[in-house]
XYZ file of C-alpha atoms in Angstrom:
501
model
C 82.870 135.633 104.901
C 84.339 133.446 107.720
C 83.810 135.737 110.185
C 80.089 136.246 109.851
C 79.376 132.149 110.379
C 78.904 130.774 113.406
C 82.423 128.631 114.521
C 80.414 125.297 113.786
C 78.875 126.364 110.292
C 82.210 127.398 109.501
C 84.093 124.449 110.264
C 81.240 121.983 108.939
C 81.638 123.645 105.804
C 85.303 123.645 105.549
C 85.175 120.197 106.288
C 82.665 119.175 103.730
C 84.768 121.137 101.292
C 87.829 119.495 102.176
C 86.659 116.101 101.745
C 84.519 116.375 99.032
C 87.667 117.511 97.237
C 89.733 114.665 98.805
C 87.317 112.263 97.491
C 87.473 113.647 94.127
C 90.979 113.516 93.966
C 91.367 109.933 95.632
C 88.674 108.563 93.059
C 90.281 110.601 89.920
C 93.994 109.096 90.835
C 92.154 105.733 91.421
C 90.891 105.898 87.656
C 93.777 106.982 86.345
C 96.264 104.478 87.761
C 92.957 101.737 86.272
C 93.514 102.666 83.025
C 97.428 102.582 83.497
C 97.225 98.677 84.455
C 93.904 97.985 82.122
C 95.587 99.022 79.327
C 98.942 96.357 80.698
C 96.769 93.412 81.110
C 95.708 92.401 77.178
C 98.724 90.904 76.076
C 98.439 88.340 79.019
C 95.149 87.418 77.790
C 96.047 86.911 74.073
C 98.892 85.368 74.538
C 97.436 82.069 74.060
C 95.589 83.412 70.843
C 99.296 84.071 69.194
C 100.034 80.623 69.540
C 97.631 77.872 70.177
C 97.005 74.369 69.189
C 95.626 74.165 65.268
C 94.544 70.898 65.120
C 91.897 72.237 67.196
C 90.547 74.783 64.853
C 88.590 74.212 62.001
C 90.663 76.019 59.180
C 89.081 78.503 56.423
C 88.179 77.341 53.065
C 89.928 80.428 51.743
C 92.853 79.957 53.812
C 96.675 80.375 52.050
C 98.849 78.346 54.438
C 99.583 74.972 53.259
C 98.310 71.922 53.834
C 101.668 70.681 55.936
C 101.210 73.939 58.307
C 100.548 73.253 61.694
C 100.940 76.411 62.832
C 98.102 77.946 60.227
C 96.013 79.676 63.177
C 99.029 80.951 65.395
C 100.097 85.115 64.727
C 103.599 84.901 63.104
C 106.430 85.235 64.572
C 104.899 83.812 67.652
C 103.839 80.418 65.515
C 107.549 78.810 65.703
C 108.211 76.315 68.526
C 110.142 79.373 70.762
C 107.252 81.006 71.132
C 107.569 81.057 74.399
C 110.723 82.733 74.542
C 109.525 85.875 72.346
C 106.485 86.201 74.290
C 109.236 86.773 77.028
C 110.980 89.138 75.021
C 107.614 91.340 74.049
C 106.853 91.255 77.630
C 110.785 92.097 79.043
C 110.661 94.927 76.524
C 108.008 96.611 77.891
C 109.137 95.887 82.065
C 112.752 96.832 81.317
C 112.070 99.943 79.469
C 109.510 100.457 82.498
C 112.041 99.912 85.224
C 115.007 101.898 83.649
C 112.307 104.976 82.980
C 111.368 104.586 85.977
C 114.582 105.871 87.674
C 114.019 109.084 85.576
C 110.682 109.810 85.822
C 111.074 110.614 89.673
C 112.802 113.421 88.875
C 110.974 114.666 86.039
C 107.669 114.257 88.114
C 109.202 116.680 90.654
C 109.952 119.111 88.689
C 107.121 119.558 85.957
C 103.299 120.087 87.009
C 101.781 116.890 87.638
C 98.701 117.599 85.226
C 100.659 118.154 82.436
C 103.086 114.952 83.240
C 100.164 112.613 83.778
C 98.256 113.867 80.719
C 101.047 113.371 78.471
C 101.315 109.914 79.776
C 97.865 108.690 79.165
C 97.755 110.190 75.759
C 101.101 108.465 74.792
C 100.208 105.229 76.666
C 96.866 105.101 75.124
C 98.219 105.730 71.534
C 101.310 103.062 71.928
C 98.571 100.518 73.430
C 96.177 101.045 70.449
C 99.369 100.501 67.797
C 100.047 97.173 69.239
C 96.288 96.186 68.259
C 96.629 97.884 65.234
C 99.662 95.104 64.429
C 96.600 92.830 64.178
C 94.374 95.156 61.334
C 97.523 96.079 59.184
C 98.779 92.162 59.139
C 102.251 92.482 60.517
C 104.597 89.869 61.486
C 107.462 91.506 62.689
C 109.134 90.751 65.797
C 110.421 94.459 65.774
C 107.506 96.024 65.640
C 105.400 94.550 68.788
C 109.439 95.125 70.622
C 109.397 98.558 69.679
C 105.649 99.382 70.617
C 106.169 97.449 74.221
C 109.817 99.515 74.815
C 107.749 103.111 73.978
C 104.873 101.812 76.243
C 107.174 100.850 79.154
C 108.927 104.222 79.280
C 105.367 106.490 79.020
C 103.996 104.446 81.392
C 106.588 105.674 84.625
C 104.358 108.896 84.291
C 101.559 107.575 86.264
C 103.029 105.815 89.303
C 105.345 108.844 91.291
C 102.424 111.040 89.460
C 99.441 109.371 91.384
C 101.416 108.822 94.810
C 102.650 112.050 95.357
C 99.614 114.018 94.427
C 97.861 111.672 96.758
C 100.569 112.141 99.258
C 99.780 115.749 98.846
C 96.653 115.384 100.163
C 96.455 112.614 102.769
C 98.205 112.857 106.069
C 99.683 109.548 107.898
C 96.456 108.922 109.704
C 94.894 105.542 108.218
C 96.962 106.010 105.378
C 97.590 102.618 105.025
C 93.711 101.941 105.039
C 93.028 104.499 102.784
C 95.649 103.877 100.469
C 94.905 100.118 100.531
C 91.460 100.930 99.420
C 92.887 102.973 97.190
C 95.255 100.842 95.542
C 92.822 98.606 94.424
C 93.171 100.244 91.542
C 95.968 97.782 90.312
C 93.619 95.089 90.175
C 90.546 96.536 88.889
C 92.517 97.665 86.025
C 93.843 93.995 85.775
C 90.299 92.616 86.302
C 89.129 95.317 83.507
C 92.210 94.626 80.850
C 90.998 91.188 81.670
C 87.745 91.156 80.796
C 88.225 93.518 78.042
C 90.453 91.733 75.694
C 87.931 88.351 76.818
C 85.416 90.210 74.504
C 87.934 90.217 71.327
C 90.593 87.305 72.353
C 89.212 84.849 69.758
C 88.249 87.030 67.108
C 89.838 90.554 66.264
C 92.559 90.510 69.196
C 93.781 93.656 68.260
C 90.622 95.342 69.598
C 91.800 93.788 73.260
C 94.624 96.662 72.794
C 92.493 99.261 70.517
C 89.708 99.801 73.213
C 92.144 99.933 76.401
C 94.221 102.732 74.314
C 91.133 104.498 73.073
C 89.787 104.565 77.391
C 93.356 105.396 78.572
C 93.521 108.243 76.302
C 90.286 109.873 77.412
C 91.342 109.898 80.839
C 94.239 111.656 79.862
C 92.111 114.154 78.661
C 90.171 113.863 81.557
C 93.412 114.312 83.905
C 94.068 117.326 82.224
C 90.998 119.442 82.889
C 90.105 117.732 86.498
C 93.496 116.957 88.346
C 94.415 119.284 91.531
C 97.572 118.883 92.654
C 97.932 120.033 95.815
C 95.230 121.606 98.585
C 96.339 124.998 98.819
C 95.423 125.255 95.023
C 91.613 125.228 96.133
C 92.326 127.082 99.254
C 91.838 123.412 101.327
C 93.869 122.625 104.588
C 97.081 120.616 104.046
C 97.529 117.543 105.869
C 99.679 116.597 108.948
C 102.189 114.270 107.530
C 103.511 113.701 110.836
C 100.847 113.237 113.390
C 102.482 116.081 115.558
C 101.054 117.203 118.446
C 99.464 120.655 117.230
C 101.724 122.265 119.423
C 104.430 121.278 118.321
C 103.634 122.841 114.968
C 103.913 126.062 116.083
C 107.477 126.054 117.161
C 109.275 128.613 115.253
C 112.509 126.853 115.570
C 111.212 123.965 113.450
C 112.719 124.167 109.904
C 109.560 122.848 108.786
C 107.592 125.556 109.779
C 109.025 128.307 107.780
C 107.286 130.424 105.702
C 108.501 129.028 102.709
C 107.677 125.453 103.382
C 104.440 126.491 103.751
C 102.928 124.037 101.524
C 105.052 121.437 102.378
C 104.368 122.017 106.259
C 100.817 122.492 105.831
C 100.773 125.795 108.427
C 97.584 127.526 106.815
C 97.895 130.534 109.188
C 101.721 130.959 107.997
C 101.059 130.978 104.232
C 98.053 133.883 105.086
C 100.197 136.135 107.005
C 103.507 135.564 105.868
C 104.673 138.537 103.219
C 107.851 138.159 102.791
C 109.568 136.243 99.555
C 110.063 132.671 99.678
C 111.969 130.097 97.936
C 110.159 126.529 96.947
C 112.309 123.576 98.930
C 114.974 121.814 96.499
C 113.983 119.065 94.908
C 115.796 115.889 96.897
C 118.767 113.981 94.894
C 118.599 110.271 94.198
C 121.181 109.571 96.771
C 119.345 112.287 98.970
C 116.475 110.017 99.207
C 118.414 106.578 99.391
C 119.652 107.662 102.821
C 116.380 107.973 104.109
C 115.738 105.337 106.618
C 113.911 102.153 105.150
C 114.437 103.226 101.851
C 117.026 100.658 100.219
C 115.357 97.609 102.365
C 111.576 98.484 101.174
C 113.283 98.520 97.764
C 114.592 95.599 97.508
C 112.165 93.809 99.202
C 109.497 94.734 96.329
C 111.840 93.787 93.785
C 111.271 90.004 95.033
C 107.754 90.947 95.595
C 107.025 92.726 92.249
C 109.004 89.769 90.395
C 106.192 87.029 91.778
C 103.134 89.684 90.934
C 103.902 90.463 87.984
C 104.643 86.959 86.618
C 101.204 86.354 87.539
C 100.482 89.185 85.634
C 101.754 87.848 82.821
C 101.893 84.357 82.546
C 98.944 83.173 84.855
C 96.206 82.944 82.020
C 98.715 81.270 79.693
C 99.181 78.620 82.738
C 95.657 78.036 83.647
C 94.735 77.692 80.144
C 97.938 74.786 79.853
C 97.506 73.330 82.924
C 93.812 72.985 83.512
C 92.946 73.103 79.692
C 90.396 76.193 79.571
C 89.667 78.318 76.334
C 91.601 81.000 75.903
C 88.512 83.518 77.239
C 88.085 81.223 80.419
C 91.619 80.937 81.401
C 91.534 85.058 80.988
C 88.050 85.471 82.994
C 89.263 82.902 86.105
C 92.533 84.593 86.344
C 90.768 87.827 87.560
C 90.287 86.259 90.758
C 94.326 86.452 91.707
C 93.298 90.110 91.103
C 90.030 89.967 93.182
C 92.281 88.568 95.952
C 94.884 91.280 95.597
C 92.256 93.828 95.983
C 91.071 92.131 99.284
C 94.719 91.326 100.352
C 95.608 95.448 99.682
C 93.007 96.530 102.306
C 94.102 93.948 105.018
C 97.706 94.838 104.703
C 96.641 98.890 104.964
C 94.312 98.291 107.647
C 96.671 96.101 109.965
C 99.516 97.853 109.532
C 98.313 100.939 110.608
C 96.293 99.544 113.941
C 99.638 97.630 114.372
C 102.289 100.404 113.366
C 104.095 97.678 111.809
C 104.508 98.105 107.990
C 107.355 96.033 107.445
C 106.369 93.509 109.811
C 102.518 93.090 108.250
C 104.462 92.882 104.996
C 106.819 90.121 106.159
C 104.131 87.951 107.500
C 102.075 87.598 104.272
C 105.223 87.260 102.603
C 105.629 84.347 104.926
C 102.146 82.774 104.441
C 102.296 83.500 100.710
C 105.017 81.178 99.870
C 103.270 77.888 101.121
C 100.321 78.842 99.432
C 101.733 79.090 96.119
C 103.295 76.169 96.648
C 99.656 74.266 97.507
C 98.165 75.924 94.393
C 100.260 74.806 92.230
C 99.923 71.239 93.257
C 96.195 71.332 94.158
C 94.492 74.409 92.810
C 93.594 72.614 89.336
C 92.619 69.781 91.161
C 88.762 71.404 90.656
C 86.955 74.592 89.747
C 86.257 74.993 93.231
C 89.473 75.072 94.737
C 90.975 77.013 91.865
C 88.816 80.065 93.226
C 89.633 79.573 96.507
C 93.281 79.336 95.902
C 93.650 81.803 93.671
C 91.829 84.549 95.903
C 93.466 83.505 98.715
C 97.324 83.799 97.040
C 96.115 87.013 95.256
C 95.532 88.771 98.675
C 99.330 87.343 100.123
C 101.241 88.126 97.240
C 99.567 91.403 96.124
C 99.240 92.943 100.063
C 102.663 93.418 100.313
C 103.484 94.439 97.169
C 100.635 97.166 97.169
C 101.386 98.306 100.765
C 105.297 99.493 99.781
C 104.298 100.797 96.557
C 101.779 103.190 98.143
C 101.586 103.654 102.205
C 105.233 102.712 102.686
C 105.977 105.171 99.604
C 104.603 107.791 101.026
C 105.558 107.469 104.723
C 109.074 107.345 103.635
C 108.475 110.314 100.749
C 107.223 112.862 104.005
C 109.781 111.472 106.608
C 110.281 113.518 109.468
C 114.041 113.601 108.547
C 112.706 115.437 105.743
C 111.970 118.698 107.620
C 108.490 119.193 105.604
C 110.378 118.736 102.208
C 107.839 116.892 100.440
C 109.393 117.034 96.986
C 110.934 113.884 98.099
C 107.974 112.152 97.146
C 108.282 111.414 93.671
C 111.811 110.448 93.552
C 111.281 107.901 96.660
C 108.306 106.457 95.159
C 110.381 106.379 91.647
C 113.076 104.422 93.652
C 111.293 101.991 95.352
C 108.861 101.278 92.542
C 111.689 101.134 89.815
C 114.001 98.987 91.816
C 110.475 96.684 91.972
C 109.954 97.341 88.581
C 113.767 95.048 88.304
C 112.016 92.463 89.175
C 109.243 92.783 87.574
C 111.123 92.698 83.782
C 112.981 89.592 85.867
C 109.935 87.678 86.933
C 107.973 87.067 83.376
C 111.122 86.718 81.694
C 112.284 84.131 83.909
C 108.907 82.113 83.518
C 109.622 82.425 79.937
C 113.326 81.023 80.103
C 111.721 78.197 83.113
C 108.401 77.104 81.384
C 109.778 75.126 79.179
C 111.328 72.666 81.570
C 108.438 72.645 83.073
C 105.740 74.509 85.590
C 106.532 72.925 88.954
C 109.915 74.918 88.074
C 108.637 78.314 87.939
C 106.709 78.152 91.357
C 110.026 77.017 92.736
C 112.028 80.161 91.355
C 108.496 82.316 92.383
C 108.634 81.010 96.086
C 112.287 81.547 96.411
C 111.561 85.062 95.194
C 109.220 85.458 98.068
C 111.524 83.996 101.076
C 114.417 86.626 99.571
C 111.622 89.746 99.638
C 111.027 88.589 103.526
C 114.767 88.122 104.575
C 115.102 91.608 103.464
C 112.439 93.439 105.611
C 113.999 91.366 108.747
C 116.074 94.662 110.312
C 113.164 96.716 109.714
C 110.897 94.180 111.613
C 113.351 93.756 114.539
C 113.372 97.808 114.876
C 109.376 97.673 114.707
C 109.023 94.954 117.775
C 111.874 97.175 119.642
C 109.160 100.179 119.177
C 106.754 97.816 119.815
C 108.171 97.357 123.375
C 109.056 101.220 124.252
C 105.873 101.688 123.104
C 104.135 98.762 125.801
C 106.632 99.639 128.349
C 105.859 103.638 128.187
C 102.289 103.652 126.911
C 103.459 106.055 124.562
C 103.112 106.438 121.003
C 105.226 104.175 118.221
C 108.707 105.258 117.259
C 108.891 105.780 113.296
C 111.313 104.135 111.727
């Protein structure tokens, strides 16, 4: 009992309790999200094994195709000259079916128990992954089938983002959120590095076990999910956190709408939820144009619809250009393109961890926005130039691309899900996170379809339309920054704390 332990004992253990449980949650989210983006990665990495040069390959003795067939070794439909095009299209299905889910999912996620939502997902997701593999054992060529697959992929797959972010914003206050969230959101591009290396093993064999074994892992997790995942602290009798960084005084105040017994759990006021006795109603869930009028919401938006656009055509399409441009096999291209992701892991943490010493999340966003445009400018020019400087450009344009993009879809997410002009409502969480990452998710079904439509005509082409992209996502943050140096100021000329957006 609490009251026969010493004060210290008492709080060492409540602390140990509450982190070892915070740890567990932070690394079970982190493995879940993984397998969301392992299980993405594959088709970038077989891409070239649907469609590659013939001449090339030394063709089977007991081989059908004709003697006049160039395209002997290439996966019909993807062996006709457009294949670039319905590589576009398999890839657009799944990002468009993922941005208009997206849009729903928010609201489902707030209103059905996260367990249950996320395992779902990674059962379905793992399934849907594993049939597009299958496409390669049961010998079909249809266009409509790999479309259809992709479409039922992209829509399961809007169960794991507002999922992961809101039962993480459950449990992690504002303090070093961006830190800890940039640590944690590395989990983007180990599951990119994974998917990667993954479909590597099969690429130029049996491809359809790059899809089979990402399915198969994704759906254990799911199961996994389902009999580990806590949603929120007061399940486990742990202490909520301060999504605020009040002074503790301040909440006390009874007059706070925040503090009332029935937004306990949203508030975090432990001694409330033990005394209170009277009947209380959970906080509505907020609307879709509820949480658009939050402040910061509609800029962070659009600014990681540019930003998504330029990560995810890397996503897509960098393997397929390494292995054009500086003529690696189809494994190598696959293996060297996991250091964009290496960079974005490195580039995640640095954007977390400056933003919060600096208070400036828009303006550490708009800065590597900034650098990242020249960069991908120099690599395209330069970065094939040698294996040496291909590492060093692509870690270094991984980390300015990816650190914005991972800093609004997680610590900017969340700050703007618990905003004080919330009053404590937390259920704002999923849909904000569902906005901002399915108005990114826009440009995300834009980006690789573009580089589809623009490859054609050439490379140097796509880099242009992928640095424009980046200039637009900084333009956007530009009020936001100009309101974070005015705070910056008050904050210098006071020697008080900084003024939330």
């Amino acid at each position: 009992m609490r009251s026969s332990l010493a004060p210290g004992v008492w709080f060492f253990r409540a602390f140990s309790r509450d982190s070892w449980f915070r740890g567990s949650i932070l690394l079970l989210t982190f493995l879940i999200y993984t397998c969301y983006h392992m299980s993405r990665k594959p088709i970038s990495v077989v891409k070239s094994r649907l469609h590659q040069n013939c001449s090339e390959q030394i063709k089977p003795i007991n081989d059908t195709h004709s003697l006049n067939d160039t395209m002997w070794c290439s996966w019909a439909p993807f062996d006709k000259d457009n294949y670039k095009e319905l590589l576009a299209g398999v890839d657009n299905a799944f990002l468009v079916a993922y941005a208009i889910g997206m849009f729903i999912s928010g609201v489902f996620g707030e209103r059905l128990p996260l367990r249950y939502y996320l395992s779902a997902g990674m059962l379905l997701s793992g399934l849907f992954t594993s049939l597009f593999g299958l496409g390669y054992f049961w010998n079909i060529h249809e266009l409509w089938y790999f479309v259809v697959i992709q479409v039922c992929n992209g829509l399961v797959q809007t169960t794991g983002w507002p999922s992961v972010v809101t039962c993480v914003g459950n449990w992690f206050g504002k303090g070093k959120r961006g830190f800890i969230m940039g640590i944690w959101n590395s989990h983007t591009s180990v599951g990119n590095i994974l998917g990667s290396l993954i479909a590597g093993i099969w690429v130029n064999g049996q491809w359809g076990l790059s899809f089979v074994v990402p399915g198969i892992i994704t759906a254990i997790m799911g199961i996994i999910t389902f009999l580990f995942l806590i949603e929120h602290p007061e399940d486990v009798d742990c202490s909520p956190p301060q999504h605020h960084g009040e002074p503790a005084e301040n909440q006390d105040n009874p007059e706070d709408p925040g503090n009332s017994p029935c937004s306990i759990r949203d508030s975090g006021l432990e001694t409330v939820a033990k005394t209170s006795k009277g009947p209380c109603e959970e906080p509505a869930a907020i609307d879709f144009f509820g949480a658009l009028r939050i402040p910061g919401v509609v800029e962070f938006s659009l600014c990681l619809l540019f930003a998504k656009l330029v990560s995810y055509t890397f996503l897509y399409w960098l393997p397929l250009y390494i292995f054009n441009v500086a003529h690696f096999s189809a494994k190598e291209a696959g293996d060297l393109s996991t250091l964009f992701d290496v960079g974005g892991i490195i580039g995640g943490i640095m954007a977390g961890l400056i933003s919060d010493y600096t208070n400036g999340r828009a303006t550490t966003c708009c800065v590597m926005l900034i650098l990242a445009a020249p960069m991908m400018f120099l690599y395209n020019y330069i970065g094939q130039d040698g294996i040496t400087s291909s590492i060093v450009m692509l870690i270094i344009c991984g980390g300015l691309v990816n650190g914005p993009y991972a800093l609004i879809t997680t610590a900017v997410s969340a700050d703007l899900g618990t905003h004080k002009s919330l009053k404590g409502n937390a259920k704002a969480l999923s849909t904000v996170t569902a906005i901002i990452d399915g108005t990114g998710s826009i440009g995300a079904a834009l980006g690789p379809l573009l580089a589809g439509l623009i490859s054609p005509t050439g490379w140097n082409n796509v880099f242009y339309m992928l640095i424009s992209a980046d200039v637009l996502a900084c333009l956007l943050l530009c009020r936001l920054v100009y309101k974070e140096i005015l705070a910056w100021k008050v904050s210098l000329s006071r020697g008080s704390g900084y003024k939330e957006i």
